[in-house]
């Protein structure tokens, strides 16, 4: 067997998809991540972006990035541990910790790296980690890099989690260190983790709780502090992870919590200490975006108005939007190839939306993942609903 056989198998699958004219990936955008994007000669309503608050093209955010570029240049040429720490990184970490009411924060170059770095250094050989079946790939991979025993429970099924926690006690493992890791908002289904129940269980079984709030930050909670603020359980979340690649308009990730934990991660997380620091323009953009999140709650309000409008209208058209409770609204399609077909047809009808297929979702439950921005206009949303109506009927989905 040749190590490259899998590549040839994959190439023939994608060749077939391309032949049918429904290849949906790596579409080339020649504009910003705005409510309308340019793809080739087409102007498409963008319903596939995580730019929830519409800040990626905000003049103040761009100005902050430009100023940082002029002062610090294009990169840090090394890791935070040695030569790559700028005053700008410390400013961002201080602001994140203050905003989220934590003692300390540590910034990574991406959210993916944050999860890899944090989980791999925390999960030792004699520890146990409990994961939701729909946790993000970066959580799964971070746990794979750690040495702890992994227990996966059914998505948002608290009884299943409790059974697994109980089993560990019955098998003489009750003194082992335990961590529960969940997405605050699940990235594909758009539903929320049941944080109040998770808090009850972590306390009952002496575990710790880490929440990846990539899609909650800036979106949930009166102040935009995310899903834990929404549920009123901020003090019970031991570690809070977030990213700058959604509401915060750029790229990068962070972890925050008690100072002693963050300081351990600062010295042990390989994804931070052996990888270059986030570049100055991104750090400055995140600082400014965070300031706007705090200053302009009306953006969050508008995002929710757009979200509620679209959820109501899409459901009214007859779409199954799963358990969505957030600006991520999936439309359940079924077979993978149908999701690819729908992507192509929506594009012809003027809409950019993303297909989500197995293994990201269980086989037979492919979806179109739609997501909304505060900056979408009613005219753009109505235009996209016309496309969803005509394409959905043509394909027999609604
Ligand atoms: N966690 C979740 C829940 C995510 O959705 C993502 C990004 N899709 C990440 C982590 C990784 O974040 P980043 O894009 O900053 O690498």
mmCIF file of C-alpha atoms in Angstrom, residues 6-394:
data_model
loop_
_atom_site.group_PDB
_atom_site.id
_atom_site.type_symbol
_atom_site.label_atom_id
_atom_site.label_comp_id
_atom_site.label_asym_id
_atom_site.label_seq_id
_atom_site.Cartn_x
_atom_site.Cartn_y
_atom_site.Cartn_z
ATOM 1 C CA UNK A 6 -5.695 8.108 0.198
ATOM 2 C CA UNK A 7 -4.830 11.255 -1.780
ATOM 3 C CA UNK A 8 -5.696 9.576 -5.066
ATOM 4 C CA UNK A 9 -8.982 8.275 -3.598
ATOM 5 C CA UNK A 10 -9.853 11.741 -2.383
ATOM 6 C CA UNK A 11 -8.873 13.298 -5.744
ATOM 7 C CA UNK A 12 -11.221 10.991 -7.622
ATOM 8 C CA UNK A 13 -14.082 11.858 -5.249
ATOM 9 C CA UNK A 14 -13.547 15.584 -5.732
ATOM 10 C CA UNK A 15 -13.033 15.167 -9.503
ATOM 11 C CA UNK A 16 -16.512 13.650 -9.665
ATOM 12 C CA UNK A 17 -17.940 16.510 -7.585
ATOM 13 C CA UNK A 18 -16.184 19.042 -9.842
ATOM 14 C CA UNK A 19 -17.482 17.305 -12.969
ATOM 15 C CA UNK A 20 -20.988 17.755 -11.681
ATOM 16 C CA UNK A 21 -20.241 21.471 -11.207
ATOM 17 C CA UNK A 22 -21.013 21.347 -7.488
ATOM 18 C CA UNK A 23 -17.574 21.581 -5.843
ATOM 19 C CA UNK A 24 -18.297 23.919 -2.910
ATOM 20 C CA UNK A 25 -14.914 24.602 -1.276
ATOM 21 C CA UNK A 26 -12.203 27.235 -1.542
ATOM 22 C CA UNK A 27 -14.478 29.622 -3.392
ATOM 23 C CA UNK A 28 -12.441 32.695 -4.209
ATOM 24 C CA UNK A 29 -13.691 35.961 -2.782
ATOM 25 C CA UNK A 30 -12.231 39.189 -4.131
ATOM 26 C CA UNK A 31 -13.769 41.558 -1.565
ATOM 27 C CA UNK A 32 -13.943 41.885 2.236
ATOM 28 C CA UNK A 33 -16.105 39.628 4.436
ATOM 29 C CA UNK A 34 -18.964 42.083 4.045
ATOM 30 C CA UNK A 35 -22.716 41.419 3.934
ATOM 31 C CA UNK A 36 -22.269 41.235 0.150
ATOM 32 C CA UNK A 37 -19.124 39.636 -1.302
ATOM 33 C CA UNK A 38 -17.696 39.398 -4.803
ATOM 34 C CA UNK A 39 -17.098 35.905 -6.215
ATOM 35 C CA UNK A 40 -15.987 36.005 -9.869
ATOM 36 C CA UNK A 41 -18.489 38.288 -11.592
ATOM 37 C CA UNK A 42 -21.172 37.753 -8.973
ATOM 38 C CA UNK A 43 -22.233 39.814 -5.981
ATOM 39 C CA UNK A 44 -23.489 37.362 -3.353
ATOM 40 C CA UNK A 45 -25.260 37.965 -0.055
ATOM 41 C CA UNK A 46 -22.755 36.510 2.426
ATOM 42 C CA UNK A 47 -24.475 34.049 4.743
ATOM 43 C CA UNK A 48 -21.380 32.004 5.439
ATOM 44 C CA UNK A 49 -19.234 34.289 7.528
ATOM 45 C CA UNK A 50 -18.551 34.471 11.263
ATOM 46 C CA UNK A 51 -18.180 38.240 11.073
ATOM 47 C CA UNK A 52 -21.167 38.472 13.430
ATOM 48 C CA UNK A 53 -20.820 42.109 14.397
ATOM 49 C CA UNK A 54 -19.648 43.234 10.956
ATOM 50 C CA UNK A 55 -16.353 44.594 12.287
ATOM 51 C CA UNK A 56 -13.832 43.200 9.763
ATOM 52 C CA UNK A 57 -14.220 46.269 7.582
ATOM 53 C CA UNK A 58 -14.887 48.799 10.333
ATOM 54 C CA UNK A 59 -12.881 52.011 9.722
ATOM 55 C CA UNK A 60 -11.646 52.232 13.331
ATOM 56 C CA UNK A 61 -10.543 48.591 13.375
ATOM 57 C CA UNK A 62 -8.680 49.020 10.090
ATOM 58 C CA UNK A 63 -7.113 52.247 11.305
ATOM 59 C CA UNK A 64 -5.883 50.535 14.502
ATOM 60 C CA UNK A 65 -4.339 47.728 12.430
ATOM 61 C CA UNK A 66 -2.716 50.245 10.088
ATOM 62 C CA UNK A 67 -1.202 52.243 12.943
ATOM 63 C CA UNK A 68 0.173 49.065 14.546
ATOM 64 C CA UNK A 69 1.613 48.025 11.197
ATOM 65 C CA UNK A 70 3.414 51.353 10.889
ATOM 66 C CA UNK A 71 4.841 51.176 14.425
ATOM 67 C CA UNK A 72 5.671 47.479 14.872
ATOM 68 C CA UNK A 73 5.911 46.122 11.313
ATOM 69 C CA UNK A 74 4.422 42.948 9.901
ATOM 70 C CA UNK A 75 5.418 40.281 12.391
ATOM 71 C CA UNK A 76 7.067 39.351 15.686
ATOM 72 C CA UNK A 77 9.615 36.912 14.267
ATOM 73 C CA UNK A 78 9.440 34.597 17.244
ATOM 74 C CA UNK A 79 7.379 33.187 20.053
ATOM 75 C CA UNK A 80 5.948 35.119 22.958
ATOM 76 C CA UNK A 81 8.207 33.207 25.360
ATOM 77 C CA UNK A 82 11.410 34.618 23.937
ATOM 78 C CA UNK A 83 11.445 37.635 21.636
ATOM 79 C CA UNK A 84 7.822 37.948 20.460
ATOM 80 C CA UNK A 85 6.009 39.657 23.343
ATOM 81 C CA UNK A 86 4.920 43.218 22.537
ATOM 82 C CA UNK A 87 3.349 45.755 24.854
ATOM 83 C CA UNK A 88 0.387 45.392 22.492
ATOM 84 C CA UNK A 89 -0.057 41.701 23.449
ATOM 85 C CA UNK A 90 -0.097 42.623 27.121
ATOM 86 C CA UNK A 91 -2.616 45.367 26.486
ATOM 87 C CA UNK A 92 -4.944 42.948 24.707
ATOM 88 C CA UNK A 93 -4.562 40.319 27.437
ATOM 89 C CA UNK A 94 -5.274 42.910 30.123
ATOM 90 C CA UNK A 95 -8.367 44.139 28.308
ATOM 91 C CA UNK A 96 -9.696 40.639 27.692
ATOM 92 C CA UNK A 97 -9.227 39.683 31.344
ATOM 93 C CA UNK A 98 -10.935 42.889 32.502
ATOM 94 C CA UNK A 99 -13.822 42.521 30.047
ATOM 95 C CA UNK A 100 -14.429 38.902 31.023
ATOM 96 C CA UNK A 101 -13.873 39.432 34.746
ATOM 97 C CA UNK A 102 -10.889 37.068 34.941
ATOM 98 C CA UNK A 103 -7.536 37.385 36.633
ATOM 99 C CA UNK A 104 -5.467 36.831 33.520
ATOM 100 C CA UNK A 105 -5.523 35.948 29.822
ATOM 101 C CA UNK A 106 -3.071 34.553 27.281
ATOM 102 C CA UNK A 107 -3.267 35.230 23.564
ATOM 103 C CA UNK A 108 -2.411 32.612 20.902
ATOM 104 C CA UNK A 109 -1.974 33.041 17.140
ATOM 105 C CA UNK A 110 -5.261 31.245 16.407
ATOM 106 C CA UNK A 111 -8.161 29.869 18.406
ATOM 107 C CA UNK A 112 -7.299 26.416 17.115
ATOM 108 C CA UNK A 113 -3.827 26.764 18.610
ATOM 109 C CA UNK A 114 -5.298 27.999 21.876
ATOM 110 C CA UNK A 115 -7.277 24.785 22.286
ATOM 111 C CA UNK A 116 -4.335 22.615 21.222
ATOM 112 C CA UNK A 117 -1.961 24.404 23.568
ATOM 113 C CA UNK A 118 -4.226 24.561 26.590
ATOM 114 C CA UNK A 119 -5.601 21.027 26.467
ATOM 115 C CA UNK A 120 -2.348 19.311 25.600
ATOM 116 C CA UNK A 121 -0.537 20.851 28.560
ATOM 117 C CA UNK A 122 -3.337 20.410 31.093
ATOM 118 C CA UNK A 123 -4.309 16.810 30.385
ATOM 119 C CA UNK A 124 -1.862 14.530 32.132
ATOM 120 C CA UNK A 125 -1.660 10.740 32.085
ATOM 121 C CA UNK A 126 -3.776 10.126 35.150
ATOM 122 C CA UNK A 127 -6.449 12.710 34.294
ATOM 123 C CA UNK A 128 -9.856 12.345 32.653
ATOM 124 C CA UNK A 129 -11.507 14.576 30.076
ATOM 125 C CA UNK A 130 -15.203 14.604 29.148
ATOM 126 C CA UNK A 131 -16.206 15.877 25.710
ATOM 127 C CA UNK A 132 -19.464 16.642 23.957
ATOM 128 C CA UNK A 133 -19.751 14.604 20.737
ATOM 129 C CA UNK A 134 -20.078 17.837 18.748
ATOM 130 C CA UNK A 135 -17.147 19.688 20.311
ATOM 131 C CA UNK A 136 -15.023 21.601 17.826
ATOM 132 C CA UNK A 137 -12.200 19.798 16.009
ATOM 133 C CA UNK A 138 -9.586 21.867 17.848
ATOM 134 C CA UNK A 139 -10.892 20.577 21.206
ATOM 135 C CA UNK A 140 -10.810 17.000 19.979
ATOM 136 C CA UNK A 141 -7.292 17.438 18.613
ATOM 137 C CA UNK A 142 -6.104 19.181 21.788
ATOM 138 C CA UNK A 143 -7.359 16.222 23.805
ATOM 139 C CA UNK A 144 -5.628 13.817 21.433
ATOM 140 C CA UNK A 145 -2.375 15.616 22.137
ATOM 141 C CA UNK A 146 -2.906 15.300 25.871
ATOM 142 C CA UNK A 147 -2.500 12.008 27.709
ATOM 143 C CA UNK A 148 -5.750 11.940 29.659
ATOM 144 C CA UNK A 149 -8.431 9.304 29.139
ATOM 145 C CA UNK A 150 -11.187 10.677 26.925
ATOM 146 C CA UNK A 151 -14.903 10.153 27.479
ATOM 147 C CA UNK A 152 -17.268 11.415 24.804
ATOM 148 C CA UNK A 153 -20.918 11.930 25.746
ATOM 149 C CA UNK A 154 -23.880 12.317 23.387
ATOM 150 C CA UNK A 155 -24.433 15.860 22.186
ATOM 151 C CA UNK A 156 -25.880 18.001 24.985
ATOM 152 C CA UNK A 157 -27.126 14.852 26.731
ATOM 153 C CA UNK A 158 -26.578 15.636 30.401
ATOM 154 C CA UNK A 159 -27.890 12.262 31.534
ATOM 155 C CA UNK A 160 -25.266 10.555 29.360
ATOM 156 C CA UNK A 161 -22.533 12.786 30.790
ATOM 157 C CA UNK A 162 -23.695 12.101 34.340
ATOM 158 C CA UNK A 163 -23.667 8.362 33.681
ATOM 159 C CA UNK A 164 -20.070 8.588 32.517
ATOM 160 C CA UNK A 165 -19.033 10.712 35.495
ATOM 161 C CA UNK A 166 -20.785 8.301 37.821
ATOM 162 C CA UNK A 167 -19.083 5.315 36.209
ATOM 163 C CA UNK A 168 -15.680 6.833 36.809
ATOM 164 C CA UNK A 169 -16.503 7.100 40.508
ATOM 165 C CA UNK A 170 -17.779 3.527 40.649
ATOM 166 C CA UNK A 171 -14.598 2.249 39.064
ATOM 167 C CA UNK A 172 -12.380 3.783 41.719
ATOM 168 C CA UNK A 173 -11.452 6.860 39.689
ATOM 169 C CA UNK A 174 -13.278 9.407 41.788
ATOM 170 C CA UNK A 175 -10.045 10.963 43.013
ATOM 171 C CA UNK A 176 -8.733 11.477 39.479
ATOM 172 C CA UNK A 177 -8.607 15.015 38.087
ATOM 173 C CA UNK A 178 -11.477 15.639 35.677
ATOM 174 C CA UNK A 179 -12.103 18.304 33.048
ATOM 175 C CA UNK A 180 -15.293 18.850 31.046
ATOM 176 C CA UNK A 181 -14.752 20.748 27.762
ATOM 177 C CA UNK A 182 -17.600 22.149 25.672
ATOM 178 C CA UNK A 183 -18.383 24.657 22.959
ATOM 179 C CA UNK A 184 -20.551 27.396 24.508
ATOM 180 C CA UNK A 185 -22.288 27.728 21.152
ATOM 181 C CA UNK A 186 -21.907 24.705 18.885
ATOM 182 C CA UNK A 187 -20.333 25.901 15.680
ATOM 183 C CA UNK A 188 -22.362 23.888 13.174
ATOM 184 C CA UNK A 189 -25.748 23.317 14.836
ATOM 185 C CA UNK A 190 -25.837 26.791 16.422
ATOM 186 C CA UNK A 191 -27.288 25.467 19.682
ATOM 187 C CA UNK A 192 -26.051 26.257 23.184
ATOM 188 C CA UNK A 193 -24.340 24.016 25.700
ATOM 189 C CA UNK A 194 -26.508 23.465 28.764
ATOM 190 C CA UNK A 195 -24.121 25.401 30.986
ATOM 191 C CA UNK A 196 -26.322 25.439 34.127
ATOM 192 C CA UNK A 197 -26.467 21.617 34.103
ATOM 193 C CA UNK A 198 -22.771 21.347 33.289
ATOM 194 C CA UNK A 199 -21.998 23.556 36.276
ATOM 195 C CA UNK A 200 -24.163 21.386 38.533
ATOM 196 C CA UNK A 201 -22.430 18.221 37.312
ATOM 197 C CA UNK A 202 -18.917 19.611 37.549
ATOM 198 C CA UNK A 203 -19.569 20.623 41.142
ATOM 199 C CA UNK A 204 -21.230 17.330 42.020
ATOM 200 C CA UNK A 205 -18.373 15.243 40.609
ATOM 201 C CA UNK A 206 -15.461 17.524 41.502
ATOM 202 C CA UNK A 207 -14.563 18.306 37.888
ATOM 203 C CA UNK A 208 -13.415 21.545 36.235
ATOM 204 C CA UNK A 209 -15.211 23.184 33.299
ATOM 205 C CA UNK A 210 -13.652 24.746 30.184
ATOM 206 C CA UNK A 211 -15.886 26.562 27.701
ATOM 207 C CA UNK A 212 -14.856 27.378 24.125
ATOM 208 C CA UNK A 213 -16.960 30.433 23.437
ATOM 209 C CA UNK A 214 -15.716 31.158 19.916
ATOM 210 C CA UNK A 215 -19.271 31.813 18.700
ATOM 211 C CA UNK A 216 -20.659 33.221 21.947
ATOM 212 C CA UNK A 217 -18.291 36.104 22.573
ATOM 213 C CA UNK A 218 -19.739 39.438 21.444
ATOM 214 C CA UNK A 219 -23.020 37.703 20.599
ATOM 215 C CA UNK A 220 -24.524 36.401 23.871
ATOM 216 C CA UNK A 221 -25.055 38.132 27.192
ATOM 217 C CA UNK A 222 -26.195 41.668 27.918
ATOM 218 C CA UNK A 223 -22.603 42.886 27.659
ATOM 219 C CA UNK A 224 -21.467 40.426 24.968
ATOM 220 C CA UNK A 225 -19.417 38.364 27.410
ATOM 221 C CA UNK A 226 -20.828 35.212 25.871
ATOM 222 C CA UNK A 227 -22.781 32.108 26.747
ATOM 223 C CA UNK A 228 -21.713 32.044 30.422
ATOM 224 C CA UNK A 229 -23.004 35.601 30.861
ATOM 225 C CA UNK A 230 -26.211 34.570 29.086
ATOM 226 C CA UNK A 231 -26.774 31.790 31.647
ATOM 227 C CA UNK A 232 -25.469 33.781 34.629
ATOM 228 C CA UNK A 233 -22.738 31.211 35.398
ATOM 229 C CA UNK A 234 -19.569 33.194 34.637
ATOM 230 C CA UNK A 235 -18.044 32.501 38.058
ATOM 231 C CA UNK A 236 -18.486 28.764 37.589
ATOM 232 C CA UNK A 237 -16.580 28.461 34.309
ATOM 233 C CA UNK A 238 -12.989 27.654 35.247
ATOM 234 C CA UNK A 239 -11.404 28.309 31.867
ATOM 235 C CA UNK A 240 -12.836 30.393 29.066
ATOM 236 C CA UNK A 241 -11.425 30.138 25.562
ATOM 237 C CA UNK A 242 -12.238 32.498 22.706
ATOM 238 C CA UNK A 243 -11.137 33.532 19.266
ATOM 239 C CA UNK A 244 -10.697 36.789 17.381
ATOM 240 C CA UNK A 245 -11.803 35.180 14.098
ATOM 241 C CA UNK A 246 -15.538 35.724 14.631
ATOM 242 C CA UNK A 247 -16.934 38.801 16.410
ATOM 243 C CA UNK A 248 -13.488 40.278 17.033
ATOM 244 C CA UNK A 249 -12.760 40.860 13.361
ATOM 245 C CA UNK A 250 -9.316 39.378 12.861
ATOM 246 C CA UNK A 251 -7.341 36.231 13.660
ATOM 247 C CA UNK A 252 -5.988 34.895 16.951
ATOM 248 C CA UNK A 253 -7.290 33.165 20.058
ATOM 249 C CA UNK A 254 -7.061 33.345 23.828
ATOM 250 C CA UNK A 255 -7.590 31.545 27.088
ATOM 251 C CA UNK A 256 -8.519 33.259 30.328
ATOM 252 C CA UNK A 257 -9.011 32.252 33.940
ATOM 253 C CA UNK A 258 -7.220 32.353 37.303
ATOM 254 C CA UNK A 259 -3.705 33.823 37.157
ATOM 255 C CA UNK A 260 -1.973 30.687 38.427
ATOM 256 C CA UNK A 261 -3.543 28.551 35.682
ATOM 257 C CA UNK A 262 -2.842 31.038 32.911
ATOM 258 C CA UNK A 263 0.750 31.370 34.062
ATOM 259 C CA UNK A 264 1.188 27.587 33.885
ATOM 260 C CA UNK A 265 -0.240 27.596 30.348
ATOM 261 C CA UNK A 266 2.017 30.536 29.450
ATOM 262 C CA UNK A 267 5.062 28.404 30.274
ATOM 263 C CA UNK A 268 3.846 24.982 29.125
ATOM 264 C CA UNK A 269 1.552 25.331 26.093
ATOM 265 C CA UNK A 270 3.649 24.185 23.180
ATOM 266 C CA UNK A 271 1.359 25.874 20.636
ATOM 267 C CA UNK A 272 2.329 29.185 22.247
ATOM 268 C CA UNK A 273 5.950 28.716 23.245
ATOM 269 C CA UNK A 274 7.081 27.053 20.021
ATOM 270 C CA UNK A 275 5.062 29.182 17.598
ATOM 271 C CA UNK A 276 5.318 32.802 16.493
ATOM 272 C CA UNK A 277 3.316 35.441 18.366
ATOM 273 C CA UNK A 278 0.167 36.957 16.830
ATOM 274 C CA UNK A 279 1.197 39.768 14.447
ATOM 275 C CA UNK A 280 0.804 43.396 15.548
ATOM 276 C CA UNK A 281 -1.980 44.447 13.122
ATOM 277 C CA UNK A 282 -4.176 41.547 14.301
ATOM 278 C CA UNK A 283 -3.551 42.314 17.962
ATOM 279 C CA UNK A 284 -4.389 45.995 17.460
ATOM 280 C CA UNK A 285 -7.503 45.069 15.466
ATOM 281 C CA UNK A 286 -8.696 42.781 18.274
ATOM 282 C CA UNK A 287 -8.144 45.515 20.885
ATOM 283 C CA UNK A 288 -10.234 47.949 18.840
ATOM 284 C CA UNK A 289 -12.929 45.376 18.074
ATOM 285 C CA UNK A 290 -13.229 44.562 21.776
ATOM 286 C CA UNK A 291 -13.618 48.269 22.515
ATOM 287 C CA UNK A 292 -16.455 48.457 19.961
ATOM 288 C CA UNK A 293 -18.138 45.352 21.423
ATOM 289 C CA UNK A 294 -18.204 47.121 24.793
ATOM 290 C CA UNK A 295 -19.175 50.514 23.400
ATOM 291 C CA UNK A 296 -21.873 49.579 20.882
ATOM 292 C CA UNK A 297 -24.409 47.099 22.312
ATOM 293 C CA UNK A 298 -26.729 48.183 19.476
ATOM 294 C CA UNK A 299 -24.700 46.000 17.101
ATOM 295 C CA UNK A 300 -25.583 42.931 19.172
ATOM 296 C CA UNK A 301 -29.215 44.026 19.240
ATOM 297 C CA UNK A 302 -29.284 44.367 15.445
ATOM 298 C CA UNK A 303 -27.591 40.983 15.038
ATOM 299 C CA UNK A 304 -30.333 39.391 17.132
ATOM 300 C CA UNK A 305 -33.076 41.164 15.197
ATOM 301 C CA UNK A 306 -31.617 39.846 11.929
ATOM 302 C CA UNK A 307 -31.223 36.389 13.451
ATOM 303 C CA UNK A 308 -34.771 36.173 14.818
ATOM 304 C CA UNK A 309 -36.183 37.450 11.521
ATOM 305 C CA UNK A 310 -34.299 34.836 9.501
ATOM 306 C CA UNK A 311 -35.085 31.961 11.869
ATOM 307 C CA UNK A 312 -38.785 32.824 11.754
ATOM 308 C CA UNK A 313 -38.850 33.195 7.960
ATOM 309 C CA UNK A 314 -36.758 30.097 7.216
ATOM 310 C CA UNK A 315 -38.917 27.987 9.530
ATOM 311 C CA UNK A 316 -41.978 29.520 7.893
ATOM 312 C CA UNK A 317 -40.694 28.407 4.498
ATOM 313 C CA UNK A 318 -40.607 24.875 5.851
ATOM 314 C CA UNK A 319 -36.907 24.443 6.624
ATOM 315 C CA UNK A 320 -35.746 22.338 9.553
ATOM 316 C CA UNK A 321 -33.373 24.664 11.420
ATOM 317 C CA UNK A 322 -32.403 22.020 13.982
ATOM 318 C CA UNK A 323 -31.915 23.287 17.503
ATOM 319 C CA UNK A 324 -30.375 26.626 16.543
ATOM 320 C CA UNK A 325 -30.418 29.236 19.313
ATOM 321 C CA UNK A 326 -27.839 31.600 17.839
ATOM 322 C CA UNK A 327 -26.949 33.553 14.670
ATOM 323 C CA UNK A 328 -25.726 30.220 13.290
ATOM 324 C CA UNK A 329 -28.833 28.766 11.631
ATOM 325 C CA UNK A 330 -28.398 25.402 9.910
ATOM 326 C CA UNK A 331 -30.847 24.099 7.341
ATOM 327 C CA UNK A 332 -30.992 20.336 7.519
ATOM 328 C CA UNK A 333 -30.593 18.856 4.013
ATOM 329 C CA UNK A 334 -29.752 15.141 4.310
ATOM 330 C CA UNK A 335 -27.249 13.696 1.830
ATOM 331 C CA UNK A 336 -23.825 15.278 1.370
ATOM 332 C CA UNK A 337 -24.166 15.682 -2.396
ATOM 333 C CA UNK A 338 -27.507 17.439 -1.968
ATOM 334 C CA UNK A 339 -25.819 19.980 0.300
ATOM 335 C CA UNK A 340 -23.166 20.521 -2.406
ATOM 336 C CA UNK A 341 -25.903 20.921 -5.036
ATOM 337 C CA UNK A 342 -27.764 23.364 -2.873
ATOM 338 C CA UNK A 343 -24.586 25.404 -2.354
ATOM 339 C CA UNK A 344 -24.162 25.739 -6.127
ATOM 340 C CA UNK A 345 -27.811 26.588 -6.715
ATOM 341 C CA UNK A 346 -27.826 29.172 -3.950
ATOM 342 C CA UNK A 347 -24.745 30.756 -5.470
ATOM 343 C CA UNK A 348 -26.526 30.972 -8.845
ATOM 344 C CA UNK A 349 -29.414 32.601 -6.996
ATOM 345 C CA UNK A 350 -27.095 35.188 -5.368
ATOM 346 C CA UNK A 351 -26.353 33.672 -1.938
ATOM 347 C CA UNK A 352 -23.115 32.430 -0.401
ATOM 348 C CA UNK A 353 -23.809 29.725 2.210
ATOM 349 C CA UNK A 354 -21.688 26.821 3.417
ATOM 350 C CA UNK A 355 -22.364 23.102 3.173
ATOM 351 C CA UNK A 356 -21.586 21.030 6.257
ATOM 352 C CA UNK A 357 -21.170 17.338 5.590
ATOM 353 C CA UNK A 358 -19.902 14.246 7.416
ATOM 354 C CA UNK A 359 -17.723 13.816 9.411
ATOM 355 C CA UNK A 360 -18.483 17.319 10.748
ATOM 356 C CA UNK A 361 -22.093 16.132 11.151
ATOM 357 C CA UNK A 362 -23.427 12.556 11.315
ATOM 358 C CA UNK A 363 -23.889 10.868 7.895
ATOM 359 C CA UNK A 364 -27.318 11.663 6.385
ATOM 360 C CA UNK A 365 -27.587 14.930 8.337
ATOM 361 C CA UNK A 366 -25.776 17.283 5.982
ATOM 362 C CA UNK A 367 -26.719 20.919 6.378
ATOM 363 C CA UNK A 368 -26.440 24.337 4.855
ATOM 364 C CA UNK A 369 -24.869 26.429 7.587
ATOM 365 C CA UNK A 370 -26.141 29.977 7.410
ATOM 366 C CA UNK A 371 -24.922 32.719 9.718
ATOM 367 C CA UNK A 372 -25.871 36.340 10.119
ATOM 368 C CA UNK A 373 -24.274 39.718 10.700
ATOM 369 C CA UNK A 374 -25.403 42.859 12.455
ATOM 370 C CA UNK A 375 -24.658 44.689 9.208
ATOM 371 C CA UNK A 376 -26.963 42.707 6.904
ATOM 372 C CA UNK A 377 -29.743 44.952 5.585
ATOM 373 C CA UNK A 378 -33.375 43.881 5.420
ATOM 374 C CA UNK A 379 -33.172 44.085 1.619
ATOM 375 C CA UNK A 380 -30.239 41.617 1.597
ATOM 376 C CA UNK A 381 -32.000 39.233 3.965
ATOM 377 C CA UNK A 382 -35.214 39.336 1.927
ATOM 378 C CA UNK A 383 -33.234 38.719 -1.255
ATOM 379 C CA UNK A 384 -31.651 35.659 0.320
ATOM 380 C CA UNK A 385 -35.052 34.374 1.482
ATOM 381 C CA UNK A 386 -36.282 34.455 -2.122
ATOM 382 C CA UNK A 387 -33.288 32.298 -3.061
ATOM 383 C CA UNK A 388 -33.954 29.876 -0.171
ATOM 384 C CA UNK A 389 -37.601 29.624 -1.228
ATOM 385 C CA UNK A 390 -36.962 28.934 -4.911
ATOM 386 C CA UNK A 391 -33.943 26.628 -4.466
ATOM 387 C CA UNK A 392 -35.543 24.744 -1.567
ATOM 388 C CA UNK A 393 -38.699 24.062 -3.618
ATOM 389 C CA UNK A 394 -36.758 23.133 -6.736
#
